[in-house]
XYZ file of C-alpha atoms in Angstrom:
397
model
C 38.443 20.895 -15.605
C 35.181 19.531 -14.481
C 37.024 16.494 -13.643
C 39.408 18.041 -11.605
C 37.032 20.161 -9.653
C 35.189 17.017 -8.849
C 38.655 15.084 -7.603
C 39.025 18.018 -5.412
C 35.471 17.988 -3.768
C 36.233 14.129 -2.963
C 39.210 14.984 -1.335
C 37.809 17.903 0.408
C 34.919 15.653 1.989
C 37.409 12.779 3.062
C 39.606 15.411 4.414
C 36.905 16.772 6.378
C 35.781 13.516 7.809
C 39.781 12.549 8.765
C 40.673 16.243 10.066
C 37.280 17.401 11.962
C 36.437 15.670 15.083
C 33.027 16.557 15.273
C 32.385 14.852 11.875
C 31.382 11.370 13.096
C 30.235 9.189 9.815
C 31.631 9.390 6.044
C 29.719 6.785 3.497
C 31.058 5.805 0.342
C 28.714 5.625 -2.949
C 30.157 3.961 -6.643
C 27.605 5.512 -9.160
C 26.834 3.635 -12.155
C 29.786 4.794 -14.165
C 31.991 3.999 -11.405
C 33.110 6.914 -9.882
C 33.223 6.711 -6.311
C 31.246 9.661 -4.452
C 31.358 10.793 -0.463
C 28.907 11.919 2.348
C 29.403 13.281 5.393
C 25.803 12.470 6.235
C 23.850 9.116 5.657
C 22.166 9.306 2.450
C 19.392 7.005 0.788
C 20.508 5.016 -1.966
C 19.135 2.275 -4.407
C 22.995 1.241 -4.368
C 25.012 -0.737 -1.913
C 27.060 1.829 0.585
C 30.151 1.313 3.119
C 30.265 3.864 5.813
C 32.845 4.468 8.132
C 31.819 5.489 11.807
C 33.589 7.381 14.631
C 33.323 5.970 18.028
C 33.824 8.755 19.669
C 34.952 12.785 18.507
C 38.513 12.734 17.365
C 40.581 13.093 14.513
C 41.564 10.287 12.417
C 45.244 8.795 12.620
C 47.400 6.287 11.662
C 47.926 4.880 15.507
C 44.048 5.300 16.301
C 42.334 4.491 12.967
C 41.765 0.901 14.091
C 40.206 1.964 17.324
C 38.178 5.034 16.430
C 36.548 3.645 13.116
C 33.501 1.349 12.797
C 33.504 0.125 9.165
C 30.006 -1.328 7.670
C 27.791 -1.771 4.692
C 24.304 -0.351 4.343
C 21.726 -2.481 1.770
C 19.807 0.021 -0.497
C 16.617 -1.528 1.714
C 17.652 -1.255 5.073
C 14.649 -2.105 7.243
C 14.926 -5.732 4.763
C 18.384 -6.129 6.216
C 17.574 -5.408 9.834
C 14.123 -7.880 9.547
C 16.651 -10.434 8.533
C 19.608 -9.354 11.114
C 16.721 -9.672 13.604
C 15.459 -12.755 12.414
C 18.544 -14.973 11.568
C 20.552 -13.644 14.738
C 19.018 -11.497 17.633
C 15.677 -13.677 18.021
C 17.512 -17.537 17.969
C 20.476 -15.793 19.835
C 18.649 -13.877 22.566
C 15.682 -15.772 23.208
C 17.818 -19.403 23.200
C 17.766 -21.064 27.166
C 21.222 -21.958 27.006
C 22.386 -18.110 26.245
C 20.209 -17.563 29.384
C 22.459 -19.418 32.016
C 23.391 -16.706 35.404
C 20.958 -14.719 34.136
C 17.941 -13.193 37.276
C 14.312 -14.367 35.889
C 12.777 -11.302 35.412
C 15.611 -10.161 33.054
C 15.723 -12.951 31.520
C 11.720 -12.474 30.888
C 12.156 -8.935 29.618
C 14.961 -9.174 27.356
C 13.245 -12.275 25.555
C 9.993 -10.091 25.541
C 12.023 -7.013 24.220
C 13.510 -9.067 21.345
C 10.183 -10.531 20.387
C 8.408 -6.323 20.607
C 11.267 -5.198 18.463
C 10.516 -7.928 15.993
C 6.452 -6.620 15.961
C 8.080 -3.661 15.142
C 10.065 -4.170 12.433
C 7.409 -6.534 10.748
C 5.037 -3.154 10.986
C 7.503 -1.140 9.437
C 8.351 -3.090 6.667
C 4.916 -4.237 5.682
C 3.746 -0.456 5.637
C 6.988 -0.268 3.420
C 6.039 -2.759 1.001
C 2.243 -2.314 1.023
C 1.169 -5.476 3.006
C 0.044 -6.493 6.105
C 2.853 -8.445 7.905
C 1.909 -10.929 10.622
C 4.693 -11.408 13.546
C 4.859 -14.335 15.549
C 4.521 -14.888 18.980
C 6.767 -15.434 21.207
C 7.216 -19.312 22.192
C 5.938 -20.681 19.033
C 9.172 -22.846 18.709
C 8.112 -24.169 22.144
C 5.072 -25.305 20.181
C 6.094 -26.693 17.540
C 8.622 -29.318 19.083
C 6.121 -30.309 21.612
C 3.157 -32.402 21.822
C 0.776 -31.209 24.482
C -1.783 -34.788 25.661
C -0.450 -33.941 29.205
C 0.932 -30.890 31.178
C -1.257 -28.351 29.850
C -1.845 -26.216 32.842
C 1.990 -25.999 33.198
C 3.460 -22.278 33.865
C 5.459 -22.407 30.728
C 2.576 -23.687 28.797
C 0.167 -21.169 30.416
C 2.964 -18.334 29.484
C 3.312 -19.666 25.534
C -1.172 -19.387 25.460
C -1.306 -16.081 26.723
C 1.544 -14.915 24.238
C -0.143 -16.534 21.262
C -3.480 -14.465 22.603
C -1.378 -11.502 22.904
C -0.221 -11.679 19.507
C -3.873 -12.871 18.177
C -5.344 -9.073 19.516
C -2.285 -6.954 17.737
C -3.459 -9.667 14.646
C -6.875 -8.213 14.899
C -6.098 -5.056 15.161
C -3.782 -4.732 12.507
C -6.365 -6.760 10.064
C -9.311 -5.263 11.031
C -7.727 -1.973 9.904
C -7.313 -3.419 6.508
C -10.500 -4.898 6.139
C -12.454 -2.160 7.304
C -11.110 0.413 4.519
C -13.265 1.156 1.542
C -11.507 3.036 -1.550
C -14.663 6.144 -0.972
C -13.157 6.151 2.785
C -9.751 5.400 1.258
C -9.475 8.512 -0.888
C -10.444 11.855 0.287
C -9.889 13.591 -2.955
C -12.978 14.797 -5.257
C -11.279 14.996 -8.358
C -9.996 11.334 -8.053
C -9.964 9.253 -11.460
C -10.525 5.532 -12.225
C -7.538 4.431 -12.511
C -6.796 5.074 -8.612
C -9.171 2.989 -7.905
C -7.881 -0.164 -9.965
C -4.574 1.186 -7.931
C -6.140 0.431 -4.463
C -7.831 -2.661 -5.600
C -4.695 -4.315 -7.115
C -2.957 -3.362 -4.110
C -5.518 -4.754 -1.901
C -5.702 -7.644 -3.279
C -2.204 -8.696 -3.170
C -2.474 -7.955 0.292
C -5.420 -10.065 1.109
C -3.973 -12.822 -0.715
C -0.375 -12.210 1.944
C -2.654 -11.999 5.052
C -4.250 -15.216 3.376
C -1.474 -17.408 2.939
C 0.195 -16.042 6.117
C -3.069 -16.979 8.626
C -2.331 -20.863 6.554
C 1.151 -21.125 7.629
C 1.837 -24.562 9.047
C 3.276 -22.350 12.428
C -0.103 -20.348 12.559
C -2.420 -23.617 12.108
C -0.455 -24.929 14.850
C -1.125 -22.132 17.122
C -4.478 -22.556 16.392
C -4.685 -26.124 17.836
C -2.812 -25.113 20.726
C -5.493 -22.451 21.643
C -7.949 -25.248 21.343
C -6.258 -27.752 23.333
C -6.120 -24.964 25.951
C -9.443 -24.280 26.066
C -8.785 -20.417 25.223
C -11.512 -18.014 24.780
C -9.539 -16.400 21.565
C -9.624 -19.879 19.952
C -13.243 -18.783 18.064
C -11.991 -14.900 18.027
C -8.651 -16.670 15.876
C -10.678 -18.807 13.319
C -13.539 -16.175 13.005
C -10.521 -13.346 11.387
C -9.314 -16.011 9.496
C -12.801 -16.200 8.064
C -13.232 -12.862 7.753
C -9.750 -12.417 5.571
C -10.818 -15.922 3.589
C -14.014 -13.657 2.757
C -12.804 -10.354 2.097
C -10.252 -12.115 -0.052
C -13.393 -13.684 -2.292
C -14.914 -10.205 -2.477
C -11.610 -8.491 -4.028
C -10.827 -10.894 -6.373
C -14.476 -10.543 -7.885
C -13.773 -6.990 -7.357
C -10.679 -7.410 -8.975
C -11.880 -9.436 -11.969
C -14.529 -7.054 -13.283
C -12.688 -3.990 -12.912
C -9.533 -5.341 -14.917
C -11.614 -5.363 -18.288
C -12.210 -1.640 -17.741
C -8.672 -0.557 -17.506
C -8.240 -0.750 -21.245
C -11.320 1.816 -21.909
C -10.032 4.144 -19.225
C -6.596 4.342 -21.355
C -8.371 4.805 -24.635
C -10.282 7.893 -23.142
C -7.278 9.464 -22.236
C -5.752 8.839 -25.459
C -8.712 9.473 -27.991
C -9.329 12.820 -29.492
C -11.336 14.630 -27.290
C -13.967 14.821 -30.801
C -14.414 10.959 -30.440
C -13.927 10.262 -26.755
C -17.922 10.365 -25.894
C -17.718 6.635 -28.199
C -15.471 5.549 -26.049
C -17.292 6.693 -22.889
C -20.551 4.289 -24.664
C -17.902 1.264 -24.387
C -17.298 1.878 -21.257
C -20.402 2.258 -19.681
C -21.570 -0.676 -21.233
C -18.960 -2.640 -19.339
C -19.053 -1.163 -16.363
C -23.240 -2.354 -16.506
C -21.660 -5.691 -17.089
C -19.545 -5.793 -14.068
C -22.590 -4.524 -12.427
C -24.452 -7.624 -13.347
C -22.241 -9.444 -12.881
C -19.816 -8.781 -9.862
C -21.135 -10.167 -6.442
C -19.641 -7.711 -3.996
C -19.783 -4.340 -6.030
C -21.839 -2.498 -3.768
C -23.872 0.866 -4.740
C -21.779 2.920 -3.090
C -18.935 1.750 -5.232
C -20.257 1.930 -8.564
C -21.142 5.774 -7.833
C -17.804 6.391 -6.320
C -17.162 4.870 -9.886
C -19.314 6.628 -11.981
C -18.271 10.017 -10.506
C -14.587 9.580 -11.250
C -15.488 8.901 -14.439
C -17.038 12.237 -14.874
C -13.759 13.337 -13.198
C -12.054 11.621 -15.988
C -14.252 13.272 -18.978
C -13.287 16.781 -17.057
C -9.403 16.048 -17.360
C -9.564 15.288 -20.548
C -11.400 18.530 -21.840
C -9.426 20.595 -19.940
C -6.664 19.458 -21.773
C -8.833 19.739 -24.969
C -9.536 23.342 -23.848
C -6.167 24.287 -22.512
C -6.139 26.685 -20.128
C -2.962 28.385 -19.734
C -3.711 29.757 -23.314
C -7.496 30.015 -23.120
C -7.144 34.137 -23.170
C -4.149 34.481 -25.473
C -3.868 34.196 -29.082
C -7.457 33.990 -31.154
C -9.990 34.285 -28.878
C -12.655 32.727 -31.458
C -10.898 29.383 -31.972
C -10.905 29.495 -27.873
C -14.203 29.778 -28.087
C -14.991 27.279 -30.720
C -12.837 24.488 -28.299
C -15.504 25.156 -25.558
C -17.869 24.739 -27.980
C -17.078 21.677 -28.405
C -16.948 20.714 -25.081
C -20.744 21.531 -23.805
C -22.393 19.767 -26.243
C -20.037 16.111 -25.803
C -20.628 17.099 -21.449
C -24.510 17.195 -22.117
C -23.807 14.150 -24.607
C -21.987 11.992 -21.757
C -25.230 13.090 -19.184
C -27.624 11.430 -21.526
C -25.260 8.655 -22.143
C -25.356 7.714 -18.580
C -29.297 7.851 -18.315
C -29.910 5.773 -21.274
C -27.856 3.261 -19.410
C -29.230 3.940 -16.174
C -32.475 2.559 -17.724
C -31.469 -0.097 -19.013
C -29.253 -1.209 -16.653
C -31.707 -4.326 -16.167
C -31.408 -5.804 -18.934
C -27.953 -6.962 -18.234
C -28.906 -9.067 -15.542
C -30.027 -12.684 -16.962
C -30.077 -15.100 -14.146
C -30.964 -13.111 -11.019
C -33.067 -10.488 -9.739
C -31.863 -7.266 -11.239
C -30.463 -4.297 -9.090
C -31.122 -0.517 -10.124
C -29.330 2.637 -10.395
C -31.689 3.934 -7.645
C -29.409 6.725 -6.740
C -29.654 10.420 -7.466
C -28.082 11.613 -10.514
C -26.589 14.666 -8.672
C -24.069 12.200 -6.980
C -22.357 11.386 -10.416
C -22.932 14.853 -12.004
C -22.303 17.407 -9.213
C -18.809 18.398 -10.797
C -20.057 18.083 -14.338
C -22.738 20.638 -13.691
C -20.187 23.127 -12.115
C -17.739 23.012 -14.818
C -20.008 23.155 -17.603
C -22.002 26.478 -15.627
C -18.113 27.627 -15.402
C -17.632 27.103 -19.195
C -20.883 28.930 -20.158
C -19.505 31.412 -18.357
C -16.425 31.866 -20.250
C -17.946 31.759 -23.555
C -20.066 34.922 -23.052
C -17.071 36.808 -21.706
């Protein structure tokens, strides 16, 4: 039955999309257990798709089917297929000389130019996609690379290749700038955020320092480089200083990145452990976090109480789900009770844990000038103190 009822909603749908006019695109999905399922609407997929498309409003027959219908396959990434449908064919095809013959100057000029915008574009797209920065290139740097420039160098077409390479060295800027300037405290706007968010955004940024990195070293981006120093260009020491600058924010995330990996394990056990053995675990972890403290070269203060606060974040997760508040009032109220009993004394437990350490915190440093917790305590307790006032609260009820 089921069966059937599905064979008839197929043929329904294809029906539609052959008898309706006004229904202009039909795509075709084969699920994993091969049965073949229709749209009358694009759909997103993680599986190949063939859609048909209808040139204009009509109905679909056997003398105008070849006519009317558009056929085509969709990838399951779609903005990957266009980059390379854009790279492979409409950049060589409509920015090549000889495909240029007839053709007015200033169209010529501005259909190049629109080729090598839409390009920008879909670089953006996709590296917001994927999570990293991607770098277009200018237009002309094929010029550049099969050239030699010892003579000529004020010539219009060389003048026109510098100031597209210094065009394309600002949107650079901008778009790295952007990146570098975001700190995970800026980054996240949520107070209850835990740790392992921010071993999220540092993994993440790293990978994309590292692609900014080895994209600024490209034999094609070196090159430019000369050329804007053989032309004398004022962007020549703007160009090499943001390389710099990504060279050195890439140092300070993989230190970043080093330190906090060791951590990731004790953040796991904590919100694993019985919530009865979890302030142990807490005394692990703080004394590697004071080790990446001593340690790291770029953590700055301002991180390590972002850190320190989410994990008091992460001690409040975990006895609320010790505590369990969707049954707090139901059932017997004493062994309620006796849960957030146990809570207030392993909360004022974790406080003193952290101000031992606090303390001591220069003892970890052996080869250099130590560097305090100078900072307020307030900043890693302020949620602490209101859930434990919140709890006393409760227990006198």
């Amino acid at each position: 039955m089921m069966n059937e009822l599905r064979d008839f909603h197929i043929q329904d749908l294809i029906t539609k999309f052959f008898g309706i006019a006004s229904e202009m695109v039909l795509v075709l999905q084969l699920t994993p257990a091969g049965v073949l399922v229709p749209y009358l609407e694009i759909t997103q997929s993680k599986r190949k798709q063939t859609y048909f498309l209808k040139r204009k409003p009509q109905k679909v027959t056997e003398d105008n089917y070849k006519d009317l219908l558009i056929p085509g396959d969709m990838a399951p990434n779609p903005i990957e297929e266009l980059a390379v449908l854009e790279e492979d064919a409409y950049v060589p095809i409509l920015s090549n000389p000889k495909n240029h013959v007839g053709w007015p100057e200033v169209v010529r000029k501005d259909v190049k130019k629109q080729v090598y915008d839409l390009r920008s574009l879909i670089w953006q797209v996709k590296g917001k996609i994927t999570g990293q920065t991607l770098l277009p290139m200018p237009m002309g740097i094929e010029e550049i690379l099969d050239q030699q420039f010892n003579s000529k160098l004020e010539s219009p077409k060389l003048l026109q290749v510098k100031n597209n390479i210094e065009e394309i060295v600002i949107k650079w800027a901008t778009q790295i700038n952007e990146i570098l300037n975001v700190e995970f405290s800026k980054f996240s706007t949520n107070e209850k955020e835990i740790p392992v968010s921010e071993l999220v955004y540092w993994n993440m940024r790293l990978k994309n320092m590292e692609s900014l990195y080895y994209q600024l070293k490209d034999p094609k981006v070196r090159q430019m480089d000369l050329f804007l120093e053989k032309m004398e260009s004022p962007y020549s020491v703007y160009f090499k200083n943001l390389v710099k600058n990504v060279t050195a924010s890439l140092l300070e995330t993989r230190d970043i990145n080093l330190y906090l990996k060791p951590l990731e394990m004790y953040f796991n056990e904590i919100e694993n452990v019985e919530f009865r053995d979890i302030i142990w675990k807490l005394k692990l972890l703080f004394h590697c976090v004071c080790l990446m403290w001593s340690n790291s070269k770029y953590y700055s203060m301002e991180r390590i109480i972002a850190l320190l606060r989410e994990i008091s974040n992460l001690l409040i997760s975990q006895a609320v789900k010790h505590i369990n508040p969707s049954t707090l009032f139901e059932g017997d109220i004493e062994d309620n009770k006796a849960k957030i009993a146990e809570v207030i004394p392993t909360l004022n437990s974790y406080q003193e844990l952290f101000r031992s350490y606090k303390e001591k915190v220069e003892t970890y440093f052996k080869s250099q000038e130590p560097i305090l917790w100078t900072f307020h305590e307030k900043l890693v307790f302020e949620r602490i103190h209101m859930f434990e006032k919140r709890l006393k609260e409760i227990e006198v009820c």
